[in-house]
Phi, psi and omega in degrees: 000135179276151181258139179214160170235147176247105177272123182221153180257118183297333182269345185298140176057037180058032176087010182300320182296311183296322179296334183253015185302317180298320179294317179298313181299319180298320179298317180289324176297320178297332179269015175070037174249133169271097188252136181247123176283135180228118177287130179292127170245112188291005176251353185240169175270108183290349182268351182301121183089354182235027184291345185250018181287159178276337186208138171244125177247127180251124179241116181162200182262194182302318181295321179294314179297316179302313180296316182296316181291314181295323177292323176299314181294317179299331180265011177054044178256141176237089184244149175292132187240132173241153183231130169249106182294119183222019180278177181292311182257342181054048179300317181297315182296000000 
């Protein structure tokens, strides 16, 4: 089983990601991923303790994605990244 983390913003998209968290997790479990949900705290390093995962999935809006990618780069991590657009306007998507 592959290891993954799901970084998500509870406020993104008026809470749509958090309301659908069980469905999102089930999809990844069906694809043979042991995925751990991690709520983004914009003051912390969301990768601490997860530096060896096979996949990082970011669910949220532009700000969440920006924070996740920039934090990955600041920590010199090269991880496979997936995006679930879950922001209010989904400008990036």
